[in-house]
Short mmCIF file of C-alpha atoms in Angstrom, two decimals:
data_model
loop_
_atom_site.label_atom_id
_atom_site.label_comp_id
_atom_site.label_asym_id
_atom_site.label_seq_id
_atom_site.Cartn_x
_atom_site.Cartn_y
_atom_site.Cartn_z
CA MET A 10 102.48 190.70 261.63
CA LEU A 11 99.58 192.81 262.26
CA LYS A 12 99.89 191.85 265.84
CA LEU A 13 103.30 192.40 266.24
CA SER A 14 103.03 195.82 264.53
CA SER A 15 100.41 196.83 267.44
CA ALA A 16 102.26 195.48 270.30
CA ILE A 17 104.98 197.58 269.15
CA PHE A 18 103.00 200.27 268.39
CA ARG A 19 101.61 200.38 271.82
CA GLN A 20 105.19 199.90 273.15
CA LEU A 21 106.30 203.16 271.03
CA LEU A 22 103.04 205.12 271.79
CA SER A 23 102.89 204.40 275.42
CA TRP A 24 100.50 206.39 277.64
CA PRO A 25 103.26 208.57 279.38
CA ILE A 26 104.21 209.38 275.31
CA ILE A 27 100.52 210.06 274.07
CA LEU A 28 100.24 212.59 277.18
CA CYS A 29 103.82 214.11 276.54
CA ALA A 30 102.74 214.41 272.53
CA THR A 31 99.42 216.12 273.56
CA LEU A 32 100.79 218.54 275.53
CA TRP A 33 103.50 219.26 273.09
CA LEU A 34 100.93 219.89 270.54
CA ALA A 35 99.07 222.08 272.68
CA LEU A 36 102.14 223.66 273.47
CA ALA A 37 103.25 224.16 269.67
CA TYR A 38 99.62 225.51 268.74
CA ASN A 39 99.74 228.37 271.36
CA LEU A 40 103.45 229.18 270.78
CA SER A 41 103.15 229.33 267.01
CA PHE A 42 99.62 230.93 266.77
CA ASP A 43 99.26 232.77 270.03
CA GLU A 44 97.20 236.28 269.48
CA HIS A 45 99.86 238.73 270.66
CA LEU A 46 103.25 237.10 270.81
CA GLY A 47 103.23 234.25 268.31
CA ALA A 48 104.48 234.34 264.70
CA ALA A 49 101.03 233.65 263.42
CA SER A 50 103.15 231.36 260.77
CA LEU A 51 102.50 227.38 259.93
CA GLY A 52 106.32 227.52 259.60
CA ALA A 53 106.72 227.80 263.34
CA PHE A 54 103.94 225.11 263.85
CA LEU A 55 105.62 222.81 261.55
CA SER A 56 109.00 223.18 262.91
CA TYR A 57 107.91 222.12 266.22
CA SER A 58 106.17 219.18 264.54
CA VAL A 59 109.43 218.18 263.12
CA LEU A 60 110.89 217.98 266.37
CA ALA A 61 108.14 216.26 267.74
CA LEU A 62 108.70 213.40 264.99
CA SER A 63 112.43 213.51 265.83
CA ALA A 64 111.58 212.70 269.19
CA LEU A 65 109.25 210.02 268.06
CA ILE A 66 112.36 208.51 265.99
CA VAL A 67 114.43 208.91 269.14
CA ARG A 68 111.70 206.85 271.22
CA PHE A 69 111.67 204.13 268.40
CA GLY A 70 115.52 203.64 268.67
CA TYR A 71 115.09 203.26 272.26
CA VAL A 72 112.22 200.39 272.00
CA LEU A 73 114.48 198.75 269.52
CA GLN A 74 117.24 198.64 271.88
CA GLN A 75 114.61 197.69 274.77
CA ARG A 76 113.24 194.67 272.49
CA ARG A 77 117.00 193.71 271.95
CA GLN A 78 117.25 193.48 275.44
CA GLN A 79 114.26 191.66 276.12
CA GLY A 80 115.34 189.00 273.45
CA TRP A 81 112.43 189.54 270.97
CA LEU A 82 114.92 189.07 268.04
CA ARG A 83 115.33 185.41 269.08
CA GLN A 84 112.09 184.83 269.88
CA ASP A 85 110.84 186.10 266.36
CA LEU A 86 113.42 183.77 265.06
CA LEU A 87 112.13 180.84 266.51
CA ARG A 88 108.58 181.67 264.96
CA ARG A 89 110.38 182.04 261.84
CA THR A 90 109.20 185.58 261.41
CA THR A 91 112.46 187.58 261.16
CA ALA A 92 111.78 189.35 258.24
CA LEU A 93 108.15 190.06 259.09
CA ALA A 94 109.09 191.48 262.61
CA ALA A 95 111.40 194.04 260.54
CA VAL A 96 108.53 195.17 258.63
CA SER A 97 106.31 195.24 261.43
CA GLU A 98 108.71 197.15 263.59
CA SER A 99 108.74 199.72 260.57
CA LEU A 100 105.22 199.60 260.21
CA ALA A 101 104.33 200.59 263.47
CA ALA A 102 107.03 203.45 263.59
CA VAL A 103 105.38 204.90 260.57
CA PHE A 104 102.00 204.67 261.78
CA SER A 105 103.04 206.30 265.16
CA LEU A 106 104.35 209.33 262.79
CA PHE A 107 101.24 209.13 260.86
CA ILE A 108 98.89 209.45 263.99
CA PHE A 109 100.88 212.31 265.25
CA ILE A 110 100.52 214.01 262.16
CA VAL A 111 96.94 213.63 261.42
CA CYS A 112 96.32 214.82 264.89
CA SER A 113 98.18 218.12 264.41
CA GLN A 114 96.55 218.51 261.19
CA ILE A 115 92.99 217.97 262.90
CA VAL A 116 94.04 220.42 265.67
CA VAL A 117 94.89 222.78 263.33
CA LEU A 118 92.45 222.69 260.61
CA TRP A 119 89.72 222.19 263.19
CA LEU A 120 90.81 225.57 265.36
CA ASN A 121 91.40 227.45 262.42
CA PRO A 122 94.22 230.03 263.58
CA PRO A 123 94.61 233.60 262.13
CA LEU A 124 97.89 233.17 259.83
CA ASN A 125 99.78 236.24 259.06
CA GLU A 126 97.99 238.68 257.26
CA GLN A 127 100.63 239.15 254.57
CA HIS A 128 100.53 236.31 252.32
CA GLU A 129 103.66 237.24 250.52
CA ALA A 130 107.00 237.33 252.25
CA HIS A 131 110.02 239.09 251.15
CA HIS A 132 113.42 237.76 251.33
CA LEU A 133 117.09 238.94 250.24
CA VAL A 134 118.59 238.50 246.91
CA MET A 135 121.98 238.89 246.09
CA SER A 136 122.45 241.53 243.29
CA ARG A 137 125.46 242.83 241.35
CA VAL A 138 125.65 245.24 238.34
CA ALA A 139 126.83 242.79 235.22
CA SER A 140 127.11 246.29 233.02
CA ASP A 141 125.65 249.79 232.84
CA SER A 142 122.32 248.71 231.89
CA SER A 143 122.11 244.69 233.27
CA TRP A 144 122.09 243.27 236.53
CA THR A 145 122.20 239.60 237.63
CA PHE A 146 120.23 238.55 240.49
CA THR A 147 120.97 234.97 242.60
CA TRP A 148 119.91 232.91 245.28
CA ASP A 149 120.84 229.78 247.17
CA ASP A 150 117.86 228.25 247.70
CA ASN A 151 115.35 226.19 245.60
CA ILE A 152 112.54 228.69 245.98
CA PRO A 153 108.86 227.92 244.80
CA GLU A 154 107.67 228.54 241.16
CA GLY A 155 105.90 231.71 241.14
CA SER A 156 108.46 233.70 242.87
CA LYS A 157 109.07 237.00 241.83
CA LEU A 158 111.48 239.77 241.88
CA CYS A 159 110.56 243.25 243.50
CA LEU A 160 112.90 245.97 242.19
CA THR A 161 113.11 250.06 242.82
CA PHE A 162 114.75 251.86 239.73
CA ASP A 163 115.88 255.13 240.45
CA PHE A 164 115.43 257.38 237.04
CA GLU A 165 117.12 260.57 238.28
CA ASN A 166 119.66 260.38 235.61
CA SER A 167 117.59 259.33 232.88
CA PRO A 168 116.85 262.01 229.85
CA ASP A 169 113.87 264.32 230.30
CA ASN A 170 111.57 262.84 227.60
CA VAL A 171 111.80 259.19 229.29
CA LYS A 172 108.25 258.67 231.11
CA THR A 173 108.35 254.64 230.91
CA SER A 174 111.29 252.38 230.39
CA SER A 175 111.49 248.85 229.72
CA ILE A 176 113.29 245.65 231.48
CA SER A 177 113.86 242.57 229.54
CA ASN A 178 115.94 239.48 229.60
CA SER A 179 116.63 237.51 226.34
CA ILE A 180 112.96 236.57 225.80
CA VAL A 181 110.33 238.79 227.46
CA GLU A 182 110.11 242.49 228.14
CA GLU A 183 108.35 244.41 230.57
CA THR A 184 107.42 247.98 231.82
CA VAL A 185 108.87 249.84 234.41
CA THR A 186 107.09 253.08 235.89
CA PRO A 187 109.03 255.77 237.62
CA GLY A 188 107.85 255.64 241.58
CA ASN A 189 106.38 252.10 241.38
CA VAL A 190 107.94 248.95 242.55
CA PHE A 191 108.83 246.74 239.56
CA TYR A 192 107.84 243.08 239.72
CA TRP A 193 109.57 240.50 237.30
CA PRO A 194 107.94 236.99 238.01
CA LEU A 195 110.45 234.35 237.68
CA THR A 196 109.83 231.10 235.15
CA VAL A 197 110.41 227.86 235.72
CA ASP A 198 114.11 228.01 234.29
CA ASP A 199 115.00 230.93 236.14
CA VAL A 200 114.05 229.06 239.73
CA ARG A 201 115.96 225.98 238.51
CA ASN A 202 118.99 227.98 237.43
CA LYS A 203 118.86 230.04 240.44
CA THR A 204 119.84 233.30 238.90
CA ILE A 205 118.67 235.44 236.35
CA THR A 206 120.16 238.82 234.25
CA LEU A 207 117.45 241.79 233.48
CA GLU A 208 118.32 244.82 231.29
CA SER A 209 117.27 247.88 230.27
CA PRO A 210 118.03 250.36 227.42
CA LEU A 211 120.99 251.71 227.75
CA GLU A 212 120.21 255.06 226.69
CA HIS A 213 117.63 255.26 229.52
CA ASN A 214 120.17 255.41 231.86
CA LEU A 215 118.41 253.52 234.93
CA SER A 216 120.14 252.57 237.76
CA LEU A 217 118.97 249.86 240.24
CA ILE A 218 118.65 250.49 244.00
CA ARG A 219 120.55 247.39 244.93
CA PRO A 220 119.81 247.37 248.57
CA LEU A 221 116.26 247.78 247.81
CA ALA A 222 115.89 244.38 245.75
CA ARG A 223 114.22 241.39 247.26
CA LEU A 224 112.46 238.33 246.29
CA VAL A 225 108.82 237.88 246.81
CA ILE A 226 107.53 234.66 247.56
CA THR A 227 104.07 233.71 248.45
CA ARG A 228 103.01 232.00 251.53
CA PRO A 229 101.47 228.69 251.43
CA PRO A 230 97.76 229.04 252.53
CA ILE A 231 96.60 226.77 255.76
CA SER A 232 94.89 224.50 253.18
CA ALA A 233 98.49 223.38 252.43
CA LEU A 234 99.22 221.97 255.73
CA PRO A 235 97.98 218.36 255.03
CA ARG A 236 100.59 218.56 252.12
CA LEU A 237 103.41 220.13 254.15
CA LEU A 238 103.01 217.36 256.85
CA LEU A 239 102.74 214.74 254.30
CA ASN A 240 106.01 215.79 252.99
CA GLN A 241 107.21 215.43 256.82
CA LEU A 242 106.18 211.66 256.73
CA LEU A 243 108.03 211.16 253.33
CA PHE A 244 111.27 212.31 254.76
CA PHE A 245 110.97 210.50 258.19
CA PHE A 246 110.03 207.64 256.37
CA THR A 247 113.55 206.92 255.07
CA VAL A 248 114.56 207.99 258.54
CA ILE A 249 112.99 204.79 259.96
CA GLY A 250 114.77 202.89 257.43
CA LEU A 251 117.96 204.18 258.35
CA CYS A 252 117.58 203.46 261.82
CA LEU A 253 116.18 200.02 261.37
CA PHE A 254 119.34 199.26 259.14
CA ILE A 255 121.90 200.83 261.43
CA PHE A 256 120.68 198.77 264.11
CA ARG A 257 119.73 195.61 262.65
CA ARG A 258 122.60 195.02 260.13
CA LEU A 259 125.23 197.01 261.47
CA LYS A 260 124.39 195.69 265.29
CA VAL A 261 124.55 199.08 266.78
CA ASN A 262 122.94 200.21 269.89
CA GLY A 263 119.09 201.36 269.34
CA ASN A 264 119.39 204.68 270.82
CA LEU A 265 122.74 205.63 268.57
CA SER A 266 120.87 204.20 265.47
CA SER A 267 118.21 206.70 265.78
CA LEU A 268 120.69 209.70 266.50
CA GLY A 269 122.82 208.23 263.67
CA ALA A 270 119.64 207.95 261.21
CA LEU A 271 118.67 211.71 262.31
CA ALA A 272 122.26 212.99 261.63
CA ILE A 273 122.60 211.32 258.32
CA ALA A 274 119.09 212.87 257.33
CA SER A 275 120.55 216.05 258.71
CA LEU A 276 123.05 215.96 256.01
CA THR A 277 120.66 216.72 253.20
CA ASN A 278 120.83 220.38 254.50
CA LEU A 279 124.88 220.52 254.58
CA ARG A 280 125.63 223.70 252.83
CA ASP A 281 128.22 223.75 249.78
CA VAL A 282 128.07 219.63 249.84
CA GLN A 283 125.68 217.49 248.33
CA LEU A 284 125.83 214.23 249.94
CA MET A 285 122.10 213.03 249.81
CA PRO A 286 119.40 213.61 247.55
CA ASN A 287 118.00 217.34 248.02
CA VAL A 288 115.14 216.46 250.21
CA GLY A 289 115.76 219.13 252.73
CA ALA A 290 112.71 221.27 251.82
CA LEU A 291 110.39 218.26 252.82
CA VAL A 292 110.69 219.60 256.28
CA SER A 293 111.00 223.09 255.53
CA SER A 294 110.21 224.69 258.78
CA GLY A 295 110.63 227.80 260.55
CA LEU A 296 109.62 231.32 260.31
CA ARG A 297 111.13 231.51 257.10
CA TYR A 298 109.64 228.20 255.60
CA GLU A 299 107.69 229.57 252.66
CA ARG A 300 111.29 230.22 251.03
CA THR A 301 111.77 226.27 250.69
CA ALA A 302 108.46 224.49 251.29
CA LEU A 303 107.18 222.45 248.56
CA THR A 304 109.87 222.64 246.19
CA THR A 305 111.13 218.97 246.59
CA ASN A 306 111.46 217.68 242.64
CA ASP A 307 110.16 214.48 241.99
CA ILE A 308 113.47 212.57 241.14
CA ALA A 309 114.68 213.66 244.63
CA LEU A 310 111.57 212.63 246.58
CA PHE A 311 111.52 209.18 244.75
CA THR A 312 115.38 208.62 245.04
CA TRP A 313 114.56 209.48 248.96
CA LEU A 314 111.89 207.01 249.30
CA GLY A 315 113.47 204.46 247.07
CA ILE A 316 116.52 204.39 249.79
CA GLY A 317 114.37 204.11 252.26
CA LEU A 318 112.59 201.30 251.07
CA ALA A 319 115.90 199.63 250.15
CA LEU A 320 117.10 200.10 253.44
CA ILE A 321 114.04 198.58 255.17
CA TYR A 322 114.69 195.64 252.99
CA PHE A 323 117.86 194.99 253.44
CA SER A 324 117.17 195.17 257.17
CA CYS A 325 114.47 192.77 257.03
CA LYS A 326 116.85 189.90 255.89
CA ALA A 327 117.89 187.57 258.78
CA PRO A 328 121.47 188.84 259.96
CA ARG A 329 123.68 185.83 259.52
CA ALA A 330 124.65 185.86 263.50
CA ASP A 331 121.22 185.39 264.10
CA LYS A 332 120.47 182.42 262.25
CA LYS A 333 122.54 179.98 264.21
CA MET B 13 137.43 196.94 268.29
CA THR B 14 135.87 195.49 264.55
CA ARG B 15 132.88 194.59 266.26
CA ASN B 16 132.34 197.84 267.73
CA LEU B 17 133.87 199.70 264.35
CA PRO B 18 129.95 200.73 262.91
CA SER B 19 129.20 201.99 266.69
CA TYR B 20 132.45 204.19 266.48
CA LEU B 21 131.49 205.21 262.88
CA VAL B 22 127.99 206.31 263.80
CA ALA B 23 129.30 208.04 266.86
CA ALA B 24 131.52 210.16 264.58
CA LEU B 25 128.87 210.85 262.14
CA VAL B 26 126.88 212.36 265.30
CA ALA B 27 129.68 214.16 266.44
CA PHE B 28 130.49 215.47 262.66
CA CYS B 29 126.94 216.83 262.89
CA ILE B 30 127.37 218.63 266.12
CA VAL B 31 130.32 220.32 265.04
CA SER B 32 128.90 221.42 261.46
CA VAL B 33 125.68 222.71 263.47
CA ALA B 34 128.23 224.72 265.66
CA SER B 35 130.02 225.90 263.01
CA GLY B 36 127.00 227.04 261.03
CA ARG B 37 127.71 224.60 257.98
CA MET B 38 124.61 222.64 258.61
CA ARG B 39 121.08 222.86 260.26
CA VAL B 40 120.19 219.45 261.99
CA VAL B 41 116.41 218.48 261.29
CA GLY B 42 114.37 219.75 264.23
CA GLN B 43 116.97 223.09 264.76
CA ASN B 44 114.30 225.42 263.41
CA ALA B 45 111.88 224.37 266.11
CA VAL B 46 114.44 225.50 268.76
CA ASP B 47 114.92 229.27 266.57
CA SER B 48 111.15 229.66 266.56
CA PHE B 49 111.01 229.15 270.52
CA ARG B 50 113.94 231.63 270.94
CA CYS B 51 112.11 233.88 268.64
CA PHE B 52 108.97 233.77 270.85
CA ASN B 53 110.90 234.16 273.89
CA MET B 54 112.75 237.09 272.10
CA TYR B 55 109.47 238.65 271.17
CA LEU B 56 108.38 238.72 275.11
CA ASP B 57 111.79 240.28 276.04
CA PHE B 58 111.33 242.66 273.41
CA ASN B 59 108.03 243.40 274.90
CA LEU B 60 109.44 244.18 278.16
CA ALA B 61 112.28 246.41 276.91
CA THR B 62 109.75 248.47 275.55
CA VAL B 63 107.88 248.72 278.75
CA GLU B 64 111.13 249.62 280.32
CA GLU B 65 112.33 252.12 277.72
CA ASP B 66 115.96 250.17 277.13
CA TYR B 67 116.23 251.24 273.34
CA LEU B 68 119.91 249.39 273.09
CA LEU B 69 118.10 245.93 274.27
CA MET B 70 115.49 246.62 271.85
CA ALA B 71 117.63 247.12 269.18
CA SER B 72 119.51 244.31 269.81
CA LEU B 73 116.34 242.04 270.22
CA ALA B 74 114.99 243.43 267.22
CA ALA B 75 118.04 242.37 264.83
CA GLN B 76 117.92 239.00 266.48
CA ILE B 77 114.40 238.69 265.78
CA GLU B 78 114.50 240.05 262.29
CA ASP B 79 117.69 237.56 261.74
CA ILE B 80 115.59 234.57 262.81
CA SER B 81 112.17 235.71 261.51
CA GLY B 82 112.70 238.08 258.78
CA ASP B 83 110.18 240.64 260.66
CA SER B 84 111.69 244.30 259.89
CA GLY B 85 108.66 245.53 261.73
CA VAL B 86 110.49 245.02 265.04
CA ARG B 87 113.73 247.03 264.29
CA GLU B 88 111.52 249.85 262.95
CA PHE B 89 109.31 249.74 265.73
CA SER B 90 112.52 250.30 267.99
CA ALA B 91 114.07 253.04 266.31
CA TYR B 92 110.39 254.81 265.88
CA ILE B 93 110.12 254.76 269.76
CA ALA B 94 113.74 255.58 270.44
CA GLY B 95 114.36 258.18 267.97
CA TYR B 96 110.86 259.85 267.39
CA SER B 97 107.91 259.06 269.51
CA THR B 98 109.46 259.43 272.97
CA SER B 99 111.25 263.00 271.42
CA ALA B 100 107.83 264.25 271.06
CA ASP B 101 107.58 267.49 273.20
CA SER B 102 104.82 265.77 275.45
CA HIS B 103 107.94 263.68 276.79
CA ASN B 104 109.86 266.44 278.00
CA ARG B 105 112.98 264.80 277.02
CA PRO B 106 116.45 267.04 277.08
CA ASP B 107 117.24 268.31 273.64
CA GLN B 108 120.79 266.60 273.54
CA ASP B 109 119.30 263.42 274.83
CA ALA B 110 116.64 263.32 271.88
CA LEU B 111 119.09 264.18 269.19
CA HIS B 112 121.48 261.48 270.50
CA TRP B 113 118.57 258.74 270.34
CA ALA B 114 117.74 260.22 266.93
CA GLU B 115 120.68 259.82 265.30
CA THR B 116 121.30 256.34 266.97
CA ALA B 117 117.86 255.25 265.57
CA VAL B 118 118.90 256.49 261.88
CA LYS B 119 122.03 254.67 262.52
CA TRP B 120 119.83 251.55 262.86
CA LEU B 121 117.86 252.07 259.91
CA ASP B 122 120.36 253.25 257.56
CA SER B 123 122.69 250.24 258.66
CA SER B 124 120.18 247.72 257.88
CA VAL B 125 118.54 248.67 254.73
CA ALA B 126 120.22 245.96 252.85
CA LEU B 127 119.36 243.22 255.50
CA ARG B 128 115.88 244.24 256.27
CA ASN B 129 113.18 242.10 254.48
CA LYS B 130 110.99 245.14 254.25
CA PRO B 131 113.20 248.04 254.37
CA TRP B 132 110.72 250.51 252.53
CA ASN B 133 108.70 251.88 255.94
CA GLY B 134 111.97 252.27 257.48
CA LEU B 135 113.30 254.58 254.75
CA GLN B 136 110.10 256.96 255.32
CA LEU B 137 110.76 256.78 259.11
CA ALA B 138 114.26 257.64 258.71
CA THR B 139 113.56 260.62 256.59
CA MET B 140 110.82 261.89 259.49
CA ILE B 141 113.27 261.44 262.13
CA TYR B 142 115.92 263.39 260.14
CA ALA B 143 113.52 266.10 259.45
CA ASP B 144 111.47 266.41 262.49
CA ARG B 145 114.20 265.62 265.05
CA ILE B 146 117.64 266.07 263.69
CA LEU B 147 117.96 268.71 261.23
CA PRO B 148 115.95 271.29 263.66
CA ASN B 149 118.57 270.49 266.46
CA SER B 150 121.70 269.98 264.14
CA THR B 151 123.21 271.77 261.27
CA SER B 152 125.11 268.61 259.77
CA ARG B 153 125.52 268.99 256.08
CA LEU B 154 126.01 265.08 255.88
CA ALA B 155 122.45 264.55 257.49
CA ARG B 156 120.80 266.48 255.28
CA GLU B 157 122.06 264.71 252.33
CA GLN B 158 121.19 261.24 253.73
CA MET B 159 118.03 262.68 254.52
CA LEU B 160 117.38 263.81 250.70
CA ASN B 161 118.90 260.50 249.27
CA THR B 162 116.61 258.25 251.83
CA TYR B 163 113.47 260.02 251.08
CA ALA B 164 114.50 259.93 247.18
CA ALA B 165 114.88 256.24 247.27
CA TRP B 166 111.70 255.86 249.17
CA MET B 167 109.98 257.83 246.44
CA ALA B 168 111.59 255.85 243.45
CA SER B 169 109.90 252.75 245.49
CA GLY B 170 106.53 254.30 245.63
CA GLY B 171 106.71 253.75 249.31
CA GLY B 172 106.90 249.95 248.59
CA PRO B 173 104.84 247.06 247.65
CA ASN B 174 102.20 248.01 250.27
CA GLY B 175 101.95 251.53 249.90
CA ALA B 176 102.36 251.65 246.20
CA ASN B 177 99.18 253.96 244.74
CA PRO B 178 99.15 256.30 241.70
CA LEU B 179 99.64 259.40 244.15
CA SER B 180 103.07 258.18 245.38
CA ALA B 181 103.70 257.47 241.85
CA LYS B 182 102.88 261.01 240.60
CA VAL B 183 105.05 262.49 243.57
CA TYR B 184 108.22 260.80 242.15
CA GLN B 185 107.30 261.76 238.40
CA ASP B 186 106.74 265.44 239.65
CA TYR B 187 110.21 265.08 241.23
CA LEU B 188 112.01 263.86 238.41
CA ALA B 189 110.09 266.80 236.27
CA CYS B 190 112.18 269.39 238.08
CA PRO B 191 115.56 270.59 237.10
CA PRO B 192 118.19 268.52 238.83
CA HIS B 193 119.39 271.84 240.57
CA GLN B 194 115.47 272.15 242.08
CA ARG B 195 114.81 268.57 243.26
CA ASP B 196 116.04 269.11 246.69
CA ASN B 197 113.99 271.88 247.25
CA TYR B 198 110.88 269.70 245.93
CA ILE B 199 111.64 267.18 248.71
CA LEU B 200 112.15 269.54 251.28
CA SER B 201 108.82 271.53 250.44
CA HIS B 202 107.39 268.13 250.01
CA LEU B 203 108.28 267.08 253.60
CA THR B 204 107.36 270.55 255.04
CA GLN B 205 104.16 270.07 253.60
CA ILE B 206 103.54 266.34 255.07
CA MET B 207 104.80 267.59 258.48
CA ALA B 208 102.47 270.51 258.55
CA THR B 209 99.73 267.94 257.52
CA GLU B 210 100.48 265.85 260.57
#
């Protein structure tokens, strides 16, 4: 099986592909961390990394199709190694993705580029007035734990003797001072519920300046890169399973299988409809990546990996037509 | 037909994804890389537009950059260049032209307060443009009201998360200590002080 794996691995990562990957890595590094024009954001680098991994999946589909045309499947059958052949294909694909991720990680951690100096990012949050002295805040994404609300209160109509006021939910109360931005740390429950209602004493007559309400989210430090890249690998593990399943069980062209696998994986990002486990955050990237990065819950993650394992298992079983 | 059915289904799925991406209902895996690259290029174009003093292009690019990356600084920078910096006496700009661009710049800032990730610096900038570039050349009562409201909001935030310091909180508390009918005068005198210092 190892020999088979290494053969497929060499076919997957041929010299031109290695050269392209190296060039892509250099380009991604410069585009992400360029001193003057780069966004100095890990998210940009992660986005280029996701694109490279998607390209490797497409390459994997192409190699599968090549192997089918070359009759490898028939030869594997003659050697009674069909099941192992399928496993070796997935092993080779996972290993090639793993190699790319390790290289990306080494490059960034070794060169240690300067990241955006501001370790906190501000994001929009929807707010509405629930009553004269209470406000409800909502957001769409699964935001990371430790996020907080950043609010500005107007004291113009407060009675003269009010020097400070308080903001509370049903459990906690915090002091708010005029002329200071007020931070409300979100609890795990708030983050899970994606909503929170805060209120102030009615007699203090505070008003929230709603256009200035923001969510503050801490950007992951550079030391979180290995974990972020590992998340990408876990995401693409199931994509490999999908690709193999479509190719071997449904007998679809390899190139189309890889595109289909990427399309199905993209359904995790479909708005308003939950067709797949909520694992889109595994590949959170781009210049606002901190909003969803590292927020995948364990149940969704293990369901996703379970789906991947099941797909690889089913694609390992020799197709009936090939057994003749 | 039956034999090819899975291929048709997969092709239909890929087509569905393309349509969903086009309609904005879905983001396909790897799409963020395209956005990151677009943003990098827009920064290049923005720099070029700054050199060429093409303010409208700057504002348009700033809005797109902000949409992709959440960087509010570019919009504030374009408003600063168009409405404040190039209206200084040293630029010998005609008064009408300066007034036009100052009004345009505050429009860019005012209309995007709820959309900018970090609106606080823009509030202060808008106030300065009103006070230093618009009101000396215009008798608009609305502009004066806008300036007072904008500055009051900025004071209430203490200058925002990065500018928060006991001094700015003190300014807002002094403002609140004034009787309501004297608060506008407090802001005006405070702004006069700031501009005299600068």
